[in-house]
PDB file of C-alpha atoms in Angstrom:
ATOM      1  CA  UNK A1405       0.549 -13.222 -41.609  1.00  0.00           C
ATOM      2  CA  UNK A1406       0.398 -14.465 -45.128  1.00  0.00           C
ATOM      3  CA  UNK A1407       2.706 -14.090 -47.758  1.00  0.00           C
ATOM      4  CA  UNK A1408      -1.081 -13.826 -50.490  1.00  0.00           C
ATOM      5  CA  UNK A1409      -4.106 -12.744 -49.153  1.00  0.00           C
ATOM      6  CA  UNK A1410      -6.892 -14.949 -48.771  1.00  0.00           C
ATOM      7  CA  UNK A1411     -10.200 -13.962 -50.281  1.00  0.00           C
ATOM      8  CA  UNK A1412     -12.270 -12.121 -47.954  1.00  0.00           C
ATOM      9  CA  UNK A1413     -14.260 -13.925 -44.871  1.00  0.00           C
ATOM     10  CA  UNK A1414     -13.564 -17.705 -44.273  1.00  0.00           C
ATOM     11  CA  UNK A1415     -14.444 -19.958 -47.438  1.00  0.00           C
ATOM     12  CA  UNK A1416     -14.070 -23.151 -46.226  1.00  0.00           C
ATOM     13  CA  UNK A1417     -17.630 -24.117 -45.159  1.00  0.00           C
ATOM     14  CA  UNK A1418     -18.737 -23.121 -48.448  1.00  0.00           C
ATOM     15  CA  UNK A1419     -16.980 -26.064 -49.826  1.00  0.00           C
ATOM     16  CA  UNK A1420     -18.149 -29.628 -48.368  1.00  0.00           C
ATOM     17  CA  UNK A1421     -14.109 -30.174 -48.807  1.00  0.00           C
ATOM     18  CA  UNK A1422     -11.920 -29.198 -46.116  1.00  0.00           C
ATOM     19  CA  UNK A1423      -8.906 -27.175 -46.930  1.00  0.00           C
ATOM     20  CA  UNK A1424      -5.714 -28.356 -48.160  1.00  0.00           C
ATOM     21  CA  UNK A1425      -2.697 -27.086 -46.442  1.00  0.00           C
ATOM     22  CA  UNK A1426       0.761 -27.404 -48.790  1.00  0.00           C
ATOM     23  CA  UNK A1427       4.157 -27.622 -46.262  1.00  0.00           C
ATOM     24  CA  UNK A1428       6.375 -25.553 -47.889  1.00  0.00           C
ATOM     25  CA  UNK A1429       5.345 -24.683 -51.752  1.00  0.00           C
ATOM     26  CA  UNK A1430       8.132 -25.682 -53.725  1.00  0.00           C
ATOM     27  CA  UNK A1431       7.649 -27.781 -56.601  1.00  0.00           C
ATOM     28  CA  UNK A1432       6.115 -30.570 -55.269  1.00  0.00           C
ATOM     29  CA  UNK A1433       3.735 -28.143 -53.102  1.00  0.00           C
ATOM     30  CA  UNK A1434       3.014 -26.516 -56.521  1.00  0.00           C
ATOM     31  CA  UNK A1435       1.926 -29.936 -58.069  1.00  0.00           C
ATOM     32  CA  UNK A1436       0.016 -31.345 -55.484  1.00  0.00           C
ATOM     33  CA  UNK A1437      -2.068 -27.357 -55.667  1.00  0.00           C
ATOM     34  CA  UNK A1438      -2.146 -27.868 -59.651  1.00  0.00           C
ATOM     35  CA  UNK A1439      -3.951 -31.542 -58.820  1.00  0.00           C
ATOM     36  CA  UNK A1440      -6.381 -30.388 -56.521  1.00  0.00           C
ATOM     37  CA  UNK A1441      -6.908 -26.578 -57.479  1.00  0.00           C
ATOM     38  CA  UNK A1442     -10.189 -27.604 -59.645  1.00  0.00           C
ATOM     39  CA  UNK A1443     -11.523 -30.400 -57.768  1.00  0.00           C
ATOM     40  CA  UNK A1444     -13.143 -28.148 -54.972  1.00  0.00           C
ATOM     41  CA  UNK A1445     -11.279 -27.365 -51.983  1.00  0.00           C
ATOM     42  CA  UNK A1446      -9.349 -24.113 -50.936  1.00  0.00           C
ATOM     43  CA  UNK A1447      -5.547 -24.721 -51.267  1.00  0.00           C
ATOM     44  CA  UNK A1448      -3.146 -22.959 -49.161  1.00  0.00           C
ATOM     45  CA  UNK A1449       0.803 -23.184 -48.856  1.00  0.00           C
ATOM     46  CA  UNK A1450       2.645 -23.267 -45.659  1.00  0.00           C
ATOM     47  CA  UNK A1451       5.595 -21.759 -45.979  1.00  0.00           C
ATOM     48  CA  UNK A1452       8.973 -20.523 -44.295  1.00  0.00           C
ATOM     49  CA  UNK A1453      10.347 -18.346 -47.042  1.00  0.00           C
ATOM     50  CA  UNK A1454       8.715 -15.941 -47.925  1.00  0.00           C
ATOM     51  CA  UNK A1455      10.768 -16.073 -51.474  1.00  0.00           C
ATOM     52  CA  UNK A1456      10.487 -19.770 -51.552  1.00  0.00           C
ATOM     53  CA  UNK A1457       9.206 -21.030 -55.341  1.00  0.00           C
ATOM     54  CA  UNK A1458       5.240 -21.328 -55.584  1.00  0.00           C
ATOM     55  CA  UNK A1459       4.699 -18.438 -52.901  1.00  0.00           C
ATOM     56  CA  UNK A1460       3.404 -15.873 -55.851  1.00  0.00           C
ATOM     57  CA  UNK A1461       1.574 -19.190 -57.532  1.00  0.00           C
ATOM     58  CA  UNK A1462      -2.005 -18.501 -58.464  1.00  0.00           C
ATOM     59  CA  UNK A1463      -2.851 -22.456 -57.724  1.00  0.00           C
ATOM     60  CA  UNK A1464      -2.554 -21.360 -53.677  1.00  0.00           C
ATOM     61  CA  UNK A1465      -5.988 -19.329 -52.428  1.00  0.00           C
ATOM     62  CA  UNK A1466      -3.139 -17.840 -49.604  1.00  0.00           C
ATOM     63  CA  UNK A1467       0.534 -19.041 -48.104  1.00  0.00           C
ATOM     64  CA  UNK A1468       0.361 -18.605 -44.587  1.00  0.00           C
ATOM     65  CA  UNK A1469       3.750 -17.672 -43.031  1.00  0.00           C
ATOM     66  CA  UNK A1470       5.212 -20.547 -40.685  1.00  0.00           C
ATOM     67  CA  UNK A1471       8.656 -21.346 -38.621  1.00  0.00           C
ATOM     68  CA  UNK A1472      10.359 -23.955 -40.458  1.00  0.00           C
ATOM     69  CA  UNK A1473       9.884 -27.151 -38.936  1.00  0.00           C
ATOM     70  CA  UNK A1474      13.065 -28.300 -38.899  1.00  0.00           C
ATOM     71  CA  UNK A1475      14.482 -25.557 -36.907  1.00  0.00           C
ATOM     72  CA  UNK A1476      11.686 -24.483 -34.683  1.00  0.00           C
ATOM     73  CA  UNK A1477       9.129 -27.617 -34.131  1.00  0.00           C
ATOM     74  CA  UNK A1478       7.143 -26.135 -31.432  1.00  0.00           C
ATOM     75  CA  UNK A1479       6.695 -22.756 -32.429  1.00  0.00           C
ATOM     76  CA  UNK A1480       5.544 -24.716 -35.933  1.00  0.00           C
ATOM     77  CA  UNK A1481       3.171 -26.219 -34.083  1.00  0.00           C
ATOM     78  CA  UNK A1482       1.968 -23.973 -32.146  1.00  0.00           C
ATOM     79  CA  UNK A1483       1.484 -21.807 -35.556  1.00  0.00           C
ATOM     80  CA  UNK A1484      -0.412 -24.099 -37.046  1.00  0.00           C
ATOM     81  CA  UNK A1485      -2.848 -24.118 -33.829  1.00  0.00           C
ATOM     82  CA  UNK A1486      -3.012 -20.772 -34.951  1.00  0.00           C
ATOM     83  CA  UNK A1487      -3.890 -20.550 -38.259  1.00  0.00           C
ATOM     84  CA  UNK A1488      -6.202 -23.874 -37.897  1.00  0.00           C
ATOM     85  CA  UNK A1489      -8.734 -21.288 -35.801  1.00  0.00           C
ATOM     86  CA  UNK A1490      -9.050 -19.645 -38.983  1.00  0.00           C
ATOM     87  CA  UNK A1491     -11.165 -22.253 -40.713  1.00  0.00           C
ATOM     88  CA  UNK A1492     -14.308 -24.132 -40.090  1.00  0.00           C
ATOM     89  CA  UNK A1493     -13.412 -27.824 -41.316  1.00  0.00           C
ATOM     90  CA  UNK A1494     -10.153 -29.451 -39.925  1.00  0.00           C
ATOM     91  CA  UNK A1495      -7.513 -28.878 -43.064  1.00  0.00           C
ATOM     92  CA  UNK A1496      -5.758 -31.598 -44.086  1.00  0.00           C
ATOM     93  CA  UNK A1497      -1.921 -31.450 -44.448  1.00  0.00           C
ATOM     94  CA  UNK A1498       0.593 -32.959 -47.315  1.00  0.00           C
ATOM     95  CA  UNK A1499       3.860 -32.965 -46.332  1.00  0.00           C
ATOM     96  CA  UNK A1500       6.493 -32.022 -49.077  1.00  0.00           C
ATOM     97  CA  UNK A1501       9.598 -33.270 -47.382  1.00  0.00           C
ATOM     98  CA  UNK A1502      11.170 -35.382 -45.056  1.00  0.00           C
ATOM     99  CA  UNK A1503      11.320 -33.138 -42.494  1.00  0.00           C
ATOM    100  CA  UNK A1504       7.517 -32.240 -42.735  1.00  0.00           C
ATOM    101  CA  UNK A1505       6.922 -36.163 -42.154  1.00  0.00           C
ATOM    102  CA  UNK A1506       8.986 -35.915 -39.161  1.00  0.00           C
ATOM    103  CA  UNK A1507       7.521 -33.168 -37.862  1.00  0.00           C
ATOM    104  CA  UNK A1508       4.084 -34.443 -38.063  1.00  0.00           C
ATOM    105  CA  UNK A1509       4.523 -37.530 -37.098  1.00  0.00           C
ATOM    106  CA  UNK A1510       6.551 -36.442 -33.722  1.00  0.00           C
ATOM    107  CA  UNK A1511       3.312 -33.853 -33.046  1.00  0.00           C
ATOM    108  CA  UNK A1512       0.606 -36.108 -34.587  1.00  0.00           C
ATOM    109  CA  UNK A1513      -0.650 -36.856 -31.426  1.00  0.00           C
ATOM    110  CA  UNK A1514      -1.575 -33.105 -30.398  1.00  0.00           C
ATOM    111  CA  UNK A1515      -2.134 -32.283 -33.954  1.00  0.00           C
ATOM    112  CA  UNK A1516      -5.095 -35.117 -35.219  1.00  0.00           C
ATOM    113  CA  UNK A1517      -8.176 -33.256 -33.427  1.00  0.00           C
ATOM    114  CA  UNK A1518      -7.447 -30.275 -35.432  1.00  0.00           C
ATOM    115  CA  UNK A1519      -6.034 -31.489 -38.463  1.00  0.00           C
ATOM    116  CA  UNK A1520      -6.302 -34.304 -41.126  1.00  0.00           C
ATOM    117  CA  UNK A1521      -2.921 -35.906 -41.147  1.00  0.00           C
TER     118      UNK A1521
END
């Protein structure tokens, strides 16, 4: 489910970019979006709040719903399995907190074929 619609059909191998994935929009999420939003790839925040700041922000294509990390690393992970089937190119994720880095650095092993950590 995400909290902003994607546009319609999968984008991503229209762009020679891969996607950008954004753990957890807040403002640091919203400034690394404003930095890439016009340099080509599709942006997308990852988040756990559905009223979390930047989840209404036009600089996100789509904010996937996720478990937080920091309370619920495998069903996080196996989310993100999830969503990654929904895109041609592996996305690359930017953590926004300490706990992201945690996260992906205890599940980096299972998570580097699909993703660009």
């Amino acid at each position: 489910m995400m909290y902003k619609e994607p546009p319609a059909g999968n984008n991503s191998s229209l762009s020679r970019f891969p996607p950008v994935f954004v753990m957890n929009p807040y403002y640091t999420g919203v400034g690394i979006a404003r930095n890439l939003r016009r340099k080509g790839p599709a942006v997308y925040g990852l988040a756990s709040e559905k009223d979390a700041p930047g989840t209404k922000s036009r600089l996100y294509d789509g904010v996937y719903n996720i478990p937080n990390g920091r309370d619920e690393p495998e069903a996080l992970y196996r989310r993100l399995l999830e969503i990654r089937e929904q895109h041609d190119l592996a996305p690359v994720i930017f953590p926004t907190r300490d706990f992201d880095v945690l996260f992906l650095h205890r599940y980096r092993e299972q998570l580097s074929p699909f993703y660009e950590l």
